mmCIF file of C-alpha atoms in Angstrom:
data_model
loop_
_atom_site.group_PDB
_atom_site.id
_atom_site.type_symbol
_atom_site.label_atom_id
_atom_site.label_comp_id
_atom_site.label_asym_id
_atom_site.label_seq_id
_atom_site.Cartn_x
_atom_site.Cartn_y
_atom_site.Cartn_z
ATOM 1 C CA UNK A 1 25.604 23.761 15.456
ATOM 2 C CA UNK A 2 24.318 25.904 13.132
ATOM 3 C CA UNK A 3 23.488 29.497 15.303
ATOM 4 C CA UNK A 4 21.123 31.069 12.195
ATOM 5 C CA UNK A 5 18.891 27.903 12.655
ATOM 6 C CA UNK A 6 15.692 28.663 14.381
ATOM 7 C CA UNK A 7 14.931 26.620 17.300
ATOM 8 C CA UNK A 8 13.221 23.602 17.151
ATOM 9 C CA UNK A 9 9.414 23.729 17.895
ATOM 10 C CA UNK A 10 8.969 21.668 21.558
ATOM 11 C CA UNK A 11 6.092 19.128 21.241
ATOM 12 C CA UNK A 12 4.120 16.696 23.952
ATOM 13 C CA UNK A 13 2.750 13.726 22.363
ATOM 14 C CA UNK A 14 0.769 11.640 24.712
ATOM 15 C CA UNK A 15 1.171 7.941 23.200
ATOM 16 C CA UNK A 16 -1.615 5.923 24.772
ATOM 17 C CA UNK A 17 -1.268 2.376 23.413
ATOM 18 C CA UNK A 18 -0.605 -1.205 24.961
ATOM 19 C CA UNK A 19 2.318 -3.255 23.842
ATOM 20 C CA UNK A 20 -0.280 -6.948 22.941
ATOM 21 C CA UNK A 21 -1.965 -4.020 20.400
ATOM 22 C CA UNK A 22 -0.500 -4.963 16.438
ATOM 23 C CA UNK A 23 -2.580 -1.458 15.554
ATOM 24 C CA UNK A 24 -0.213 -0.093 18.270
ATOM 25 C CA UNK A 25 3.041 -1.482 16.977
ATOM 26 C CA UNK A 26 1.818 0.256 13.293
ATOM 27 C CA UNK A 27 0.383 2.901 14.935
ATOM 28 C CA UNK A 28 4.073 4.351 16.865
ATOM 29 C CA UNK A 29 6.106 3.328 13.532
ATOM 30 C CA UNK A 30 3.492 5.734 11.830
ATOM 31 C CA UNK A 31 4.404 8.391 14.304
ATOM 32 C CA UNK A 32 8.107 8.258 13.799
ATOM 33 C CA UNK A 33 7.775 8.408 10.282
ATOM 34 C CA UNK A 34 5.566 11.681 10.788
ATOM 35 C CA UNK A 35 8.296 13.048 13.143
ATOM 36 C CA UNK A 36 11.572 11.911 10.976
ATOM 37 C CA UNK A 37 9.797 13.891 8.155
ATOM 38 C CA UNK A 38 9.725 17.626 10.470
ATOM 39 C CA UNK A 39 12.972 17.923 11.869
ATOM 40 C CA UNK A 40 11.956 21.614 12.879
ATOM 41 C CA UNK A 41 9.797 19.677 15.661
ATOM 42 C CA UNK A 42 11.826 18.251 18.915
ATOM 43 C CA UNK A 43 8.959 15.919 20.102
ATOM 44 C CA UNK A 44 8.853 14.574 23.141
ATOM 45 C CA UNK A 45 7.052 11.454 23.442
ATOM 46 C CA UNK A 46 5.125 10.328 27.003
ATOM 47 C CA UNK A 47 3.927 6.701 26.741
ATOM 48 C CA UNK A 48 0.503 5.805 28.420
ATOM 49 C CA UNK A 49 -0.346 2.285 29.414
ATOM 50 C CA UNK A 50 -3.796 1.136 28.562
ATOM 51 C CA UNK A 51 -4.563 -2.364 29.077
ATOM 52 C CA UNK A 52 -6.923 -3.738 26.417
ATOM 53 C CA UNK A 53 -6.872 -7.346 28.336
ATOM 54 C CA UNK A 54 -7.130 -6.111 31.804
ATOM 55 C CA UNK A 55 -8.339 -9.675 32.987
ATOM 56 C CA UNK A 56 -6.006 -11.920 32.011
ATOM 57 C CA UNK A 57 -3.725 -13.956 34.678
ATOM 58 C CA UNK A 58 -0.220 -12.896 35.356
ATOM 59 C CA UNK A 59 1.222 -16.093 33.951
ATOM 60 C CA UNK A 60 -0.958 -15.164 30.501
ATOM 61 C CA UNK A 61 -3.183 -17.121 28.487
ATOM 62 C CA UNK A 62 -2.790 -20.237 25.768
ATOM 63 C CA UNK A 63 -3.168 -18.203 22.342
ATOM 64 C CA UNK A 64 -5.496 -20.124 21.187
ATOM 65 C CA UNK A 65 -8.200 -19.814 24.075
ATOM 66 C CA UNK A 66 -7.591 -16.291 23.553
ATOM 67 C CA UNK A 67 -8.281 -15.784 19.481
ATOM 68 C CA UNK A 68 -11.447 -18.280 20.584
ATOM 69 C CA UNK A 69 -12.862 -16.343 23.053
ATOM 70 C CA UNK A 70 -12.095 -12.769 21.321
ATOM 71 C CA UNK A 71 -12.562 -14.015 17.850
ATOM 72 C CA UNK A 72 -15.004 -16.982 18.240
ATOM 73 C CA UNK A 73 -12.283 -19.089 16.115
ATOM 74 C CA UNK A 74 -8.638 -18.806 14.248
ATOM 75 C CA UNK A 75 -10.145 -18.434 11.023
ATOM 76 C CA UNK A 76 -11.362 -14.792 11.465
ATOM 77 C CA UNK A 77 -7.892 -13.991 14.064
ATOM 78 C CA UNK A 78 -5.695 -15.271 10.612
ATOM 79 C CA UNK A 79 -7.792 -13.434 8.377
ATOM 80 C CA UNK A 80 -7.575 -10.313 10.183
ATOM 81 C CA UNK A 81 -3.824 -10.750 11.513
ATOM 82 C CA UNK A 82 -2.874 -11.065 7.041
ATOM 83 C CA UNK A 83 -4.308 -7.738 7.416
ATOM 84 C CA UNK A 84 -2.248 -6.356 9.791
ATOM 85 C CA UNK A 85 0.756 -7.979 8.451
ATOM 86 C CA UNK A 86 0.283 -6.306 4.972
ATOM 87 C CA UNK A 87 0.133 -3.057 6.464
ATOM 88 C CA UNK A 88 2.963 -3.808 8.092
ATOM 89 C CA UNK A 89 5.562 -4.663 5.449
ATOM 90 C CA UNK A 90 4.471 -1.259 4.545
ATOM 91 C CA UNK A 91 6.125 -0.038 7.581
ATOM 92 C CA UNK A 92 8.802 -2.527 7.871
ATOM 93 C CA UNK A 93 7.050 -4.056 10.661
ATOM 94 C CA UNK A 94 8.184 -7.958 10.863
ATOM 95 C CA UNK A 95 4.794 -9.165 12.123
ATOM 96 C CA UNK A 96 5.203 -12.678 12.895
ATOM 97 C CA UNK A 97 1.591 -13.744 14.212
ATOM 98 C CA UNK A 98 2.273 -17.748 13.934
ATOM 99 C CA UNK A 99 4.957 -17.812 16.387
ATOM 100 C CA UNK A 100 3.061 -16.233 19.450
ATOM 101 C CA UNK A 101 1.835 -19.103 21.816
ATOM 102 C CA UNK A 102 0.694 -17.154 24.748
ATOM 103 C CA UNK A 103 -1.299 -13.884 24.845
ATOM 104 C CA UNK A 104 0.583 -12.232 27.847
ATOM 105 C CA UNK A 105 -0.981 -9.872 30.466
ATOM 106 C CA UNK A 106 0.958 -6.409 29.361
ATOM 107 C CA UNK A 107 1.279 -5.043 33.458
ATOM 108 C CA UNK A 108 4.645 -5.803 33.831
ATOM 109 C CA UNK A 109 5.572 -4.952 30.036
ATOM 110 C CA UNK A 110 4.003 -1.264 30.778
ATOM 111 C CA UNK A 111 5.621 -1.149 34.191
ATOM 112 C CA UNK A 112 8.881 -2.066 32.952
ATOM 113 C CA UNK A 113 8.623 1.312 30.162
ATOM 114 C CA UNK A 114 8.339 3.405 33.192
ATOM 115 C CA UNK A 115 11.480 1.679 34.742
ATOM 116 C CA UNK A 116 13.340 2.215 31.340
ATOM 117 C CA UNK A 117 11.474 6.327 31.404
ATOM 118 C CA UNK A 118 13.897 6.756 34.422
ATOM 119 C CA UNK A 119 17.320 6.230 32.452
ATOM 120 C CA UNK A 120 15.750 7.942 29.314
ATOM 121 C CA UNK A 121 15.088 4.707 27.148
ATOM 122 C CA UNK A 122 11.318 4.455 27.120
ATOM 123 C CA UNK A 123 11.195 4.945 23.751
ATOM 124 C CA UNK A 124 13.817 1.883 22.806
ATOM 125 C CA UNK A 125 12.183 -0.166 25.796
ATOM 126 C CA UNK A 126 9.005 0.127 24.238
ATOM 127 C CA UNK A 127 10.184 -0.872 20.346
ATOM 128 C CA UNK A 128 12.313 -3.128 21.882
ATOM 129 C CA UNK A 129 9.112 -5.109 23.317
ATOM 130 C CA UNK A 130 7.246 -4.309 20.277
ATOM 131 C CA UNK A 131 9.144 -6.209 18.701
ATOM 132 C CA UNK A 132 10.372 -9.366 20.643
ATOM 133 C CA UNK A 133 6.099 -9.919 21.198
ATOM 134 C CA UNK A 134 5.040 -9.887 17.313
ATOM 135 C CA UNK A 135 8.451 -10.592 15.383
ATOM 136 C CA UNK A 136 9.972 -13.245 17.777
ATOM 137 C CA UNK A 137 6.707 -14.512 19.699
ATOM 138 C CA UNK A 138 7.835 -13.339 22.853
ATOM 139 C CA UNK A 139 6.237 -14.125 26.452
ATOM 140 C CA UNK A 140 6.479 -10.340 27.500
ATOM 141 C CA UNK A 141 4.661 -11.744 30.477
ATOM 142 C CA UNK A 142 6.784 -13.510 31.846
ATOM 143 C CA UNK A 143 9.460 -11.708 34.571
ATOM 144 C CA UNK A 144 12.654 -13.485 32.827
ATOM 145 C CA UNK A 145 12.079 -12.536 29.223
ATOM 146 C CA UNK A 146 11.467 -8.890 30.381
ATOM 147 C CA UNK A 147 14.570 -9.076 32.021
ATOM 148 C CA UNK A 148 16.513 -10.218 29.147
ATOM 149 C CA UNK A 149 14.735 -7.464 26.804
ATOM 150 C CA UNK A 150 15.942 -4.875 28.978
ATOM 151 C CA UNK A 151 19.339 -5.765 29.105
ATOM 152 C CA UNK A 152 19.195 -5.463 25.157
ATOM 153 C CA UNK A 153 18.679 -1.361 25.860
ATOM 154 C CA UNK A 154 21.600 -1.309 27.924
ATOM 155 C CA UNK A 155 19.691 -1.723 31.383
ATOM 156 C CA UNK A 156 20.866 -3.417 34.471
ATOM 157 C CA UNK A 157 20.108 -6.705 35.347
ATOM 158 C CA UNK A 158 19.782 -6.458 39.018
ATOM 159 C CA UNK A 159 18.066 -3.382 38.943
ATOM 160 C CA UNK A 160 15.069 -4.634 36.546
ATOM 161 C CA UNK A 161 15.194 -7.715 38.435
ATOM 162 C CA UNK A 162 14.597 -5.992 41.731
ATOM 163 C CA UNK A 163 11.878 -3.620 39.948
ATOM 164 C CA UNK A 164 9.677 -6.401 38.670
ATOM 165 C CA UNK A 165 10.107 -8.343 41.593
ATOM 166 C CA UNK A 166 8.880 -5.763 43.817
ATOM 167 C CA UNK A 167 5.666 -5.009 42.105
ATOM 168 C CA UNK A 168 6.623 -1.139 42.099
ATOM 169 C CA UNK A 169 4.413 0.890 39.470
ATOM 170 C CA UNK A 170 1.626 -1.448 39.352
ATOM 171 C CA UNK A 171 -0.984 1.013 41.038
ATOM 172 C CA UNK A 172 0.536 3.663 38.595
ATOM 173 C CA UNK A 173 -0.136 1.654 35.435
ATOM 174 C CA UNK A 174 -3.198 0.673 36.779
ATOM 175 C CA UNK A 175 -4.559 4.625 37.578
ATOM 176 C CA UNK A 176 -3.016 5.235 33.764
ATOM 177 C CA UNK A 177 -5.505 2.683 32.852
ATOM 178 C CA UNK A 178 -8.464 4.631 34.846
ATOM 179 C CA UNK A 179 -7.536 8.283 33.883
ATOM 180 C CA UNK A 180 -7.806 6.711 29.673
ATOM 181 C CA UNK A 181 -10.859 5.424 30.110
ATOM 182 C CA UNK A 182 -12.104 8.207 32.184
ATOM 183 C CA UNK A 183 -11.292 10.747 29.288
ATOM 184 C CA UNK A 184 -13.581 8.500 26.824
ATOM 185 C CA UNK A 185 -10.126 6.541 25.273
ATOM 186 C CA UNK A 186 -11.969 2.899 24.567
ATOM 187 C CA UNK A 187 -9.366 2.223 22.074
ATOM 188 C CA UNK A 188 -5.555 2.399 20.831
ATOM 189 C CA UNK A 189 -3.776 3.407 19.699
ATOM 190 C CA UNK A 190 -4.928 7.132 20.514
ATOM 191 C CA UNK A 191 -2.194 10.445 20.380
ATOM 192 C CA UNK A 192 -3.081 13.126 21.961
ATOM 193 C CA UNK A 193 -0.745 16.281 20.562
ATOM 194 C CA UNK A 194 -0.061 19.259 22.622
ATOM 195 C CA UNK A 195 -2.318 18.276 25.024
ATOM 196 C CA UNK A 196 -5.046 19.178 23.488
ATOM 197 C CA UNK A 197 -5.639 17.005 19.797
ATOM 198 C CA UNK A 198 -6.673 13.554 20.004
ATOM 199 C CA UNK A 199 -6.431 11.228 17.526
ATOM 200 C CA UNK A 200 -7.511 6.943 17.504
ATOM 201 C CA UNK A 201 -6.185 4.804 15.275
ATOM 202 C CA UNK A 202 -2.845 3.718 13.502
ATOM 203 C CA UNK A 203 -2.904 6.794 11.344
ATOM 204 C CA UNK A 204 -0.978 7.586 8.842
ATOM 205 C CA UNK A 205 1.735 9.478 8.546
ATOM 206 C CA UNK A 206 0.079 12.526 6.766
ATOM 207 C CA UNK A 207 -2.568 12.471 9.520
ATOM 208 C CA UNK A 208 -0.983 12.877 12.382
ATOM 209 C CA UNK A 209 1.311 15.487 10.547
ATOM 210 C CA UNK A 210 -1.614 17.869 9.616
ATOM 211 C CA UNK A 211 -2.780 17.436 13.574
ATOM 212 C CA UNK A 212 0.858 18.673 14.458
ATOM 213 C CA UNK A 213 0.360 21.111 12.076
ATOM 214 C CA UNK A 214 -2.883 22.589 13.939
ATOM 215 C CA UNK A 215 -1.341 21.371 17.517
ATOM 216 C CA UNK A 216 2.002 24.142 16.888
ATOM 217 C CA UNK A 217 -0.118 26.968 15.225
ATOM 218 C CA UNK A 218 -2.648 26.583 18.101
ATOM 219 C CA UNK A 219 0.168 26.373 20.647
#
């Protein structure tokens, strides 16, 4: 440790994203880049569920009902998805769009970040999932795949197990929801820095860097 160093600047970032969002995937990797570039900032990141598909079944929906009924048709979903994917490479974001076959209701994904939030791995649990959904097609849905994602961060079996099985954090996730809507968030991702700067959208790295910029000098 290096005692002439000045301290590191403390920083909140609210994250408020869901984990079915590609923009969101982009959107965190952004952020990280941001932060790896201003190691004089020791960020603390809080991660808010927001569920963009808040009426879709537990057990999920085919894929392709789902890019019909959101899209009217897979042509405009592919179009848009070669998009995302381009953006992505930038990023070294694996987005593998073909091999999702379910769009999954993202409750149990966002309840199972809080789980991870307890032992300090919300932030692997939630790249983790990222990932397995748009790189490996993924049913983050479903209560056994989340189970074997979590063990891949080092959590206990039994213990997620129990969690998801007990429905604990629901209402929480659920109130999350509420408060995002309630503060005019309609879309994610969205940071808000310091509690106080909001930003939508998968920025860009020099974005969100000039609004922790203003969020530190404004304290």
């Amino acid at each position: 440790m290096n005692i002439l160093a000045p301290p590191r600047a403390r920083l909140q970032i609210e994250v408020v994203f869901d984990l079915v969002c590609p923009w969101c995937y982009l959107g965190t990797r952004r952020l990280r880049r941001a932060l790896r570039t201003r190691p004089d900032i020791l960020a603390e990141i809080l991660w808010r569920p927001f569920l963009l598909n808040p009426d879709i079944p537990a057990g999920g929906l085919p894929r392709q009902d789902f890019l019909t009924r959101k899209f009217g048709g897979e042509e405009r979903a592919r179009r848009l998805h070669a998009t995302i994917a381009e953006l992505g490479r930038a990023e070294g974001v694996p987005f593998r769009f073909d091999r999702i076959r379910r769009m999954p209701s993202s409750l149990d994904a966002h309840r199972l970040v809080r789980y991870a939030a307890r032992e300090g791995l919300a932030d692997a649990m939630v790249d983790t999932l990222f990932h397995a959904y748009f790189a490996e097609g993924a049913d983050i849905g479903h209560v056994d795949t989340l189970v074997l994602l979590a063990l891949r961060i080092g959590l206990e079996m039994a213990g997620v197990h129990r969690f998801l099985d007990s429905g604990a954090e629901a209402d929480a996730v659920h109130a999350e929801n509420l408060r995002a809507h309630r503060l005019g968030i309609n879309g994610v991702p969205c940071f808000v820095i310091g509690g106080r700067h909001a930003i939508a959208g998968a920025q860009e790295p020099e974005v969100l860097e000039r609004l922790i910029d203003v969020a530190l000098v404004e304290g």
